mmCIF file of C-alpha atoms in Angstrom:
data_model
loop_
_atom_site.group_PDB
_atom_site.id
_atom_site.type_symbol
_atom_site.label_atom_id
_atom_site.label_comp_id
_atom_site.label_asym_id
_atom_site.label_seq_id
_atom_site.Cartn_x
_atom_site.Cartn_y
_atom_site.Cartn_z
ATOM 1 C CA UNK N 1 60.401 84.357 46.438
ATOM 2 C CA UNK N 2 62.059 87.598 45.434
ATOM 3 C CA UNK N 3 61.403 88.778 41.912
ATOM 4 C CA UNK N 4 62.694 91.819 40.054
ATOM 5 C CA UNK N 5 61.120 93.093 36.859
ATOM 6 C CA UNK N 6 62.466 95.803 34.570
ATOM 7 C CA UNK N 7 60.073 97.940 32.568
ATOM 8 C CA UNK N 8 60.399 100.794 30.115
ATOM 9 C CA UNK N 9 60.652 101.639 26.429
ATOM 10 C CA UNK N 10 62.619 99.265 24.248
ATOM 11 C CA UNK N 11 63.549 101.950 21.746
ATOM 12 C CA UNK N 12 65.083 105.339 22.495
ATOM 13 C CA UNK N 13 66.242 107.958 20.017
ATOM 14 C CA UNK N 14 69.824 109.238 20.082
ATOM 15 C CA UNK N 15 70.369 112.228 22.398
ATOM 16 C CA UNK N 16 67.198 111.418 24.353
ATOM 17 C CA UNK N 17 66.879 109.977 27.855
ATOM 18 C CA UNK N 18 66.532 106.281 28.589
ATOM 19 C CA UNK N 19 64.160 105.594 31.497
ATOM 20 C CA UNK N 20 63.697 102.245 33.196
ATOM 21 C CA UNK N 21 61.984 101.080 36.365
ATOM 22 C CA UNK N 22 62.639 97.967 38.404
ATOM 23 C CA UNK N 23 59.774 96.607 40.472
ATOM 24 C CA UNK N 24 60.649 94.382 43.404
ATOM 25 C CA UNK N 25 58.149 91.799 44.580
ATOM 26 C CA UNK N 26 58.309 89.044 47.158
ATOM 27 C CA UNK N 27 60.442 91.251 49.364
ATOM 28 C CA UNK N 28 60.893 94.847 50.443
ATOM 29 C CA UNK N 29 63.246 97.318 48.849
ATOM 30 C CA UNK N 30 63.525 98.905 52.291
ATOM 31 C CA UNK N 31 65.328 95.933 53.789
ATOM 32 C CA UNK N 32 68.416 97.039 55.654
ATOM 33 C CA UNK N 33 70.404 94.064 54.390
ATOM 34 C CA UNK N 34 70.499 94.911 50.704
ATOM 35 C CA UNK N 35 71.517 97.389 48.092
ATOM 36 C CA UNK N 36 69.972 97.434 44.627
ATOM 37 C CA UNK N 37 71.762 97.852 41.333
ATOM 38 C CA UNK N 38 71.533 98.495 37.619
ATOM 39 C CA UNK N 39 73.833 96.513 35.317
ATOM 40 C CA UNK N 40 73.898 96.454 31.536
ATOM 41 C CA UNK N 41 75.226 94.171 28.836
ATOM 42 C CA UNK N 42 75.716 95.300 25.231
ATOM 43 C CA UNK N 43 74.801 92.603 22.717
ATOM 44 C CA UNK N 44 77.464 89.906 22.679
ATOM 45 C CA UNK N 45 79.583 91.663 25.273
ATOM 46 C CA UNK N 46 80.309 91.633 28.987
ATOM 47 C CA UNK N 47 78.610 93.077 32.042
ATOM 48 C CA UNK N 48 78.922 96.715 33.103
ATOM 49 C CA UNK N 49 77.803 98.041 36.464
ATOM 50 C CA UNK N 50 75.821 101.280 36.143
ATOM 51 C CA UNK N 51 75.028 102.137 39.740
ATOM 52 C CA UNK N 52 73.819 100.986 43.136
ATOM 53 C CA UNK N 53 71.443 102.447 45.669
ATOM 54 C CA UNK N 54 70.297 101.922 49.233
ATOM 55 C CA UNK N 55 66.657 102.430 50.131
ATOM 56 C CA UNK N 56 67.530 105.473 52.222
ATOM 57 C CA UNK N 57 68.773 107.243 49.118
ATOM 58 C CA UNK N 58 72.496 106.515 49.288
ATOM 59 C CA UNK N 59 73.406 106.237 45.604
ATOM 60 C CA UNK N 60 76.647 105.367 43.800
ATOM 61 C CA UNK N 61 77.249 105.449 40.054
ATOM 62 C CA UNK N 62 79.906 104.263 37.649
ATOM 63 C CA UNK N 63 82.252 107.222 37.129
ATOM 64 C CA UNK N 64 82.301 106.529 33.389
ATOM 65 C CA UNK N 65 78.550 107.202 33.253
ATOM 66 C CA UNK N 66 78.057 109.379 36.288
ATOM 67 C CA UNK N 67 77.302 112.654 34.544
ATOM 68 C CA UNK N 68 74.489 111.013 32.576
ATOM 69 C CA UNK N 69 73.018 108.705 35.208
ATOM 70 C CA UNK N 70 70.204 109.402 37.640
ATOM 71 C CA UNK N 71 69.085 106.646 39.970
ATOM 72 C CA UNK N 72 66.161 107.016 42.332
ATOM 73 C CA UNK N 73 64.050 104.909 44.658
ATOM 74 C CA UNK N 74 60.358 104.815 45.531
ATOM 75 C CA UNK N 75 60.045 102.770 48.692
ATOM 76 C CA UNK N 76 56.249 103.094 48.760
ATOM 77 C CA UNK N 77 56.064 101.186 45.482
ATOM 78 C CA UNK N 78 59.130 98.944 46.044
ATOM 79 C CA UNK N 79 60.611 100.349 42.863
ATOM 80 C CA UNK N 80 63.845 101.927 41.788
ATOM 81 C CA UNK N 81 64.557 103.712 38.553
ATOM 82 C CA UNK N 82 67.303 104.542 36.113
ATOM 83 C CA UNK N 83 67.567 107.508 33.816
ATOM 84 C CA UNK N 84 70.436 107.738 31.335
ATOM 85 C CA UNK N 85 70.611 110.965 29.401
ATOM 86 C CA UNK N 86 72.092 111.866 26.023
ATOM 87 C CA UNK N 87 72.098 108.274 24.827
ATOM 88 C CA UNK N 88 73.996 107.063 21.785
ATOM 89 C CA UNK N 89 74.158 103.756 19.956
ATOM 90 C CA UNK N 90 76.822 102.698 22.465
ATOM 91 C CA UNK N 91 74.127 102.613 25.132
ATOM 92 C CA UNK N 92 72.245 99.861 23.307
ATOM 93 C CA UNK N 93 72.223 96.978 25.747
ATOM 94 C CA UNK N 94 70.191 94.624 27.866
ATOM 95 C CA UNK N 95 69.600 96.435 31.135
ATOM 96 C CA UNK N 96 69.283 94.385 34.311
ATOM 97 C CA UNK N 97 68.270 95.326 37.801
ATOM 98 C CA UNK N 98 69.669 93.227 40.614
ATOM 99 C CA UNK N 99 69.749 92.858 44.368
ATOM 100 C CA UNK N 100 73.098 93.325 46.073
ATOM 101 C CA UNK N 101 73.908 91.409 49.223
ATOM 102 C CA UNK N 102 76.781 92.853 51.209
ATOM 103 C CA UNK N 103 78.730 91.017 53.851
ATOM 104 C CA UNK N 104 81.303 93.687 54.486
ATOM 105 C CA UNK N 105 81.281 96.971 56.278
ATOM 106 C CA UNK N 106 80.690 99.150 53.235
ATOM 107 C CA UNK N 107 78.689 99.051 50.037
ATOM 108 C CA UNK N 108 81.767 98.672 47.868
ATOM 109 C CA UNK N 109 83.495 95.796 49.590
ATOM 110 C CA UNK N 110 82.391 92.190 49.902
ATOM 111 C CA UNK N 111 79.139 91.983 47.996
ATOM 112 C CA UNK N 112 77.475 89.941 45.314
ATOM 113 C CA UNK N 113 74.557 90.280 42.936
ATOM 114 C CA UNK N 114 72.326 87.438 44.052
ATOM 115 C CA UNK N 115 68.993 88.082 42.385
ATOM 116 C CA UNK N 116 68.452 89.551 38.932
ATOM 117 C CA UNK N 117 65.578 90.713 36.792
ATOM 118 C CA UNK N 118 65.098 89.036 33.432
ATOM 119 C CA UNK N 119 66.581 92.041 31.654
ATOM 120 C CA UNK N 120 65.160 94.389 29.065
ATOM 121 C CA UNK N 121 66.744 95.234 25.729
ATOM 122 C CA UNK N 122 66.991 98.940 25.040
ATOM 123 C CA UNK N 123 67.956 99.917 21.522
ATOM 124 C CA UNK N 124 69.142 103.414 20.732
ATOM 125 C CA UNK N 125 68.215 104.244 17.180
ATOM 126 C CA UNK N 126 66.449 106.933 15.219
ATOM 127 C CA UNK G 1 90.605 100.056 38.929
ATOM 128 C CA UNK G 2 91.132 96.349 39.419
ATOM 129 C CA UNK G 3 91.221 94.427 36.147
ATOM 130 C CA UNK G 4 89.829 90.910 35.964
ATOM 131 C CA UNK G 5 91.109 88.531 33.277
ATOM 132 C CA UNK G 6 89.494 85.198 32.593
ATOM 133 C CA UNK G 7 90.994 82.284 30.712
ATOM 134 C CA UNK G 8 90.235 80.726 28.437
ATOM 135 C CA UNK G 9 87.802 82.970 26.578
ATOM 136 C CA UNK G 10 86.095 79.894 25.218
ATOM 137 C CA UNK G 11 86.251 76.215 25.941
ATOM 138 C CA UNK G 12 84.856 73.072 24.354
ATOM 139 C CA UNK G 13 84.105 70.092 26.563
ATOM 140 C CA UNK G 14 81.949 66.991 26.743
ATOM 141 C CA UNK G 15 79.282 65.898 29.165
ATOM 142 C CA UNK G 16 80.977 64.272 32.120
ATOM 143 C CA UNK G 17 84.231 66.212 31.737
ATOM 144 C CA UNK G 18 85.910 68.061 34.573
ATOM 145 C CA UNK G 19 86.319 71.699 33.605
ATOM 146 C CA UNK G 20 88.325 74.507 35.164
ATOM 147 C CA UNK G 21 88.020 78.212 34.396
ATOM 148 C CA UNK G 22 90.570 80.688 35.689
ATOM 149 C CA UNK G 23 90.188 84.295 36.780
ATOM 150 C CA UNK G 24 93.134 86.535 37.577
ATOM 151 C CA UNK G 25 92.949 89.903 39.335
ATOM 152 C CA UNK G 26 95.410 92.713 38.659
ATOM 153 C CA UNK G 27 95.960 93.098 42.401
ATOM 154 C CA UNK G 28 95.299 91.225 45.618
ATOM 155 C CA UNK G 29 91.552 90.899 46.204
ATOM 156 C CA UNK G 30 91.840 88.506 49.162
ATOM 157 C CA UNK G 31 88.920 86.132 48.524
ATOM 158 C CA UNK G 32 86.375 88.721 47.375
ATOM 159 C CA UNK G 33 85.545 86.940 44.152
ATOM 160 C CA UNK G 34 82.188 85.824 42.776
ATOM 161 C CA UNK G 35 81.241 83.561 39.887
ATOM 162 C CA UNK G 36 78.122 83.807 37.713
ATOM 163 C CA UNK G 37 76.603 81.599 35.032
ATOM 164 C CA UNK G 38 74.705 83.110 32.118
ATOM 165 C CA UNK G 39 72.706 81.198 29.529
ATOM 166 C CA UNK G 40 71.723 82.797 26.209
ATOM 167 C CA UNK G 41 68.915 85.291 26.586
ATOM 168 C CA UNK G 42 68.881 84.955 30.359
ATOM 169 C CA UNK G 43 70.144 86.982 33.285
ATOM 170 C CA UNK G 44 73.316 85.898 35.060
ATOM 171 C CA UNK G 45 72.907 83.640 38.062
ATOM 172 C CA UNK G 46 75.167 83.699 41.097
ATOM 173 C CA UNK G 47 77.041 80.437 41.570
ATOM 174 C CA UNK G 48 79.774 81.159 44.104
ATOM 175 C CA UNK G 49 80.639 84.083 46.345
ATOM 176 C CA UNK G 50 83.673 84.788 48.499
ATOM 177 C CA UNK G 51 85.728 82.591 46.172
ATOM 178 C CA UNK G 52 84.471 79.271 47.490
ATOM 179 C CA UNK G 53 81.019 79.636 49.075
ATOM 180 C CA UNK G 54 78.295 77.907 47.093
ATOM 181 C CA UNK G 55 75.176 80.035 46.647
ATOM 182 C CA UNK G 56 71.904 78.498 47.763
ATOM 183 C CA UNK G 57 70.498 75.971 45.322
ATOM 184 C CA UNK G 58 73.648 75.633 43.217
ATOM 185 C CA UNK G 59 74.639 72.025 42.510
ATOM 186 C CA UNK G 60 77.644 70.705 44.399
ATOM 187 C CA UNK G 61 79.469 69.862 41.170
ATOM 188 C CA UNK G 62 80.368 73.569 41.069
ATOM 189 C CA UNK G 63 83.244 74.654 43.276
ATOM 190 C CA UNK G 64 85.506 77.641 43.576
ATOM 191 C CA UNK G 65 88.947 78.147 44.987
ATOM 192 C CA UNK G 66 91.744 80.647 45.177
ATOM 193 C CA UNK G 67 92.869 83.723 47.015
ATOM 194 C CA UNK G 68 94.947 86.781 46.364
ATOM 195 C CA UNK G 69 95.042 87.195 42.598
ATOM 196 C CA UNK G 70 94.319 83.732 41.189
ATOM 197 C CA UNK G 71 90.983 81.968 41.297
ATOM 198 C CA UNK G 72 89.354 78.961 39.676
ATOM 199 C CA UNK G 73 85.847 77.736 39.031
ATOM 200 C CA UNK G 74 85.620 73.977 38.644
ATOM 201 C CA UNK G 75 82.737 71.909 37.359
ATOM 202 C CA UNK G 76 83.447 68.360 38.445
ATOM 203 C CA UNK G 77 81.270 66.539 35.921
ATOM 204 C CA UNK G 78 79.713 68.619 33.181
ATOM 205 C CA UNK G 79 75.990 68.295 32.694
ATOM 206 C CA UNK G 80 74.102 69.368 29.558
ATOM 207 C CA UNK G 81 72.610 72.350 31.390
ATOM 208 C CA UNK G 82 76.074 73.676 32.311
ATOM 209 C CA UNK G 83 76.913 74.863 28.811
ATOM 210 C CA UNK G 84 76.810 78.605 29.257
ATOM 211 C CA UNK G 85 79.023 81.648 29.714
ATOM 212 C CA UNK G 86 80.732 82.133 33.065
ATOM 213 C CA UNK G 87 81.811 85.464 34.537
ATOM 214 C CA UNK G 88 83.991 86.227 37.511
ATOM 215 C CA UNK G 89 83.517 89.446 39.466
ATOM 216 C CA UNK G 90 85.647 91.025 42.167
ATOM 217 C CA UNK G 91 84.023 92.617 45.174
ATOM 218 C CA UNK G 92 87.175 93.966 46.779
ATOM 219 C CA UNK G 93 86.437 97.433 45.507
ATOM 220 C CA UNK G 94 83.763 99.402 43.714
ATOM 221 C CA UNK G 95 81.878 97.558 40.966
ATOM 222 C CA UNK G 96 83.128 99.512 37.940
ATOM 223 C CA UNK G 97 85.148 97.170 35.747
ATOM 224 C CA UNK G 98 84.560 94.441 38.320
ATOM 225 C CA UNK G 99 83.516 91.698 35.894
ATOM 226 C CA UNK G 100 85.775 89.472 33.868
ATOM 227 C CA UNK G 101 85.164 89.282 30.143
ATOM 228 C CA UNK G 102 83.520 85.875 30.344
ATOM 229 C CA UNK G 103 84.316 82.293 29.380
ATOM 230 C CA UNK G 104 81.990 80.573 26.933
ATOM 231 C CA UNK G 105 81.676 76.863 27.612
ATOM 232 C CA UNK G 106 80.528 74.955 24.544
ATOM 233 C CA UNK G 107 79.698 71.378 23.764
ATOM 234 C CA UNK G 108 82.482 69.446 22.027
#
């Protein structure tokens, strides 16, 4: 059974860089059928897509965050990572990693997030 | 970007009730619409994809319908474990702003 697990610091200071890793178990991140994604949810609010990646290194990020986001993959460890720079209190959120199943011809059309990590709360505060 | 609007924002219902939640897209998204359920402190779970396809393991009391711009999620007979927040999400285009704002389903 596929499992995803986020890990990283729960507290980050303003202006610093948030770093999280998602470890995939029970399946391979190198599967040709899936993308992988980061999604966040500020406390009491809705869901915001941060970015998606394919194991080969094809990466797409939310334009609203793009200049601050770095997403990478380590296929040897079945892990993918998120770095978000210059954080502010507005970046306080539960961060989820998720698997993306696509049934269309491109990464951005006809897809769904079908398996999620439990989420990790990251608080930005001094 | 495509905007997704859910209604109502919150809803009170009783066990056994039939409940319908609506999601409207700002433009035609064909049937590229997913529904998720989220319980407090938990990650969202996929319920329905492609507007009406039930994800594996999801009880048959959940159903989805619609096409174009208007979609509905129906729970035929509410169970205690169904009280949660429900999100729609379009997959017609890139995922930024793809989620609705959520509908909180509470016990009456």
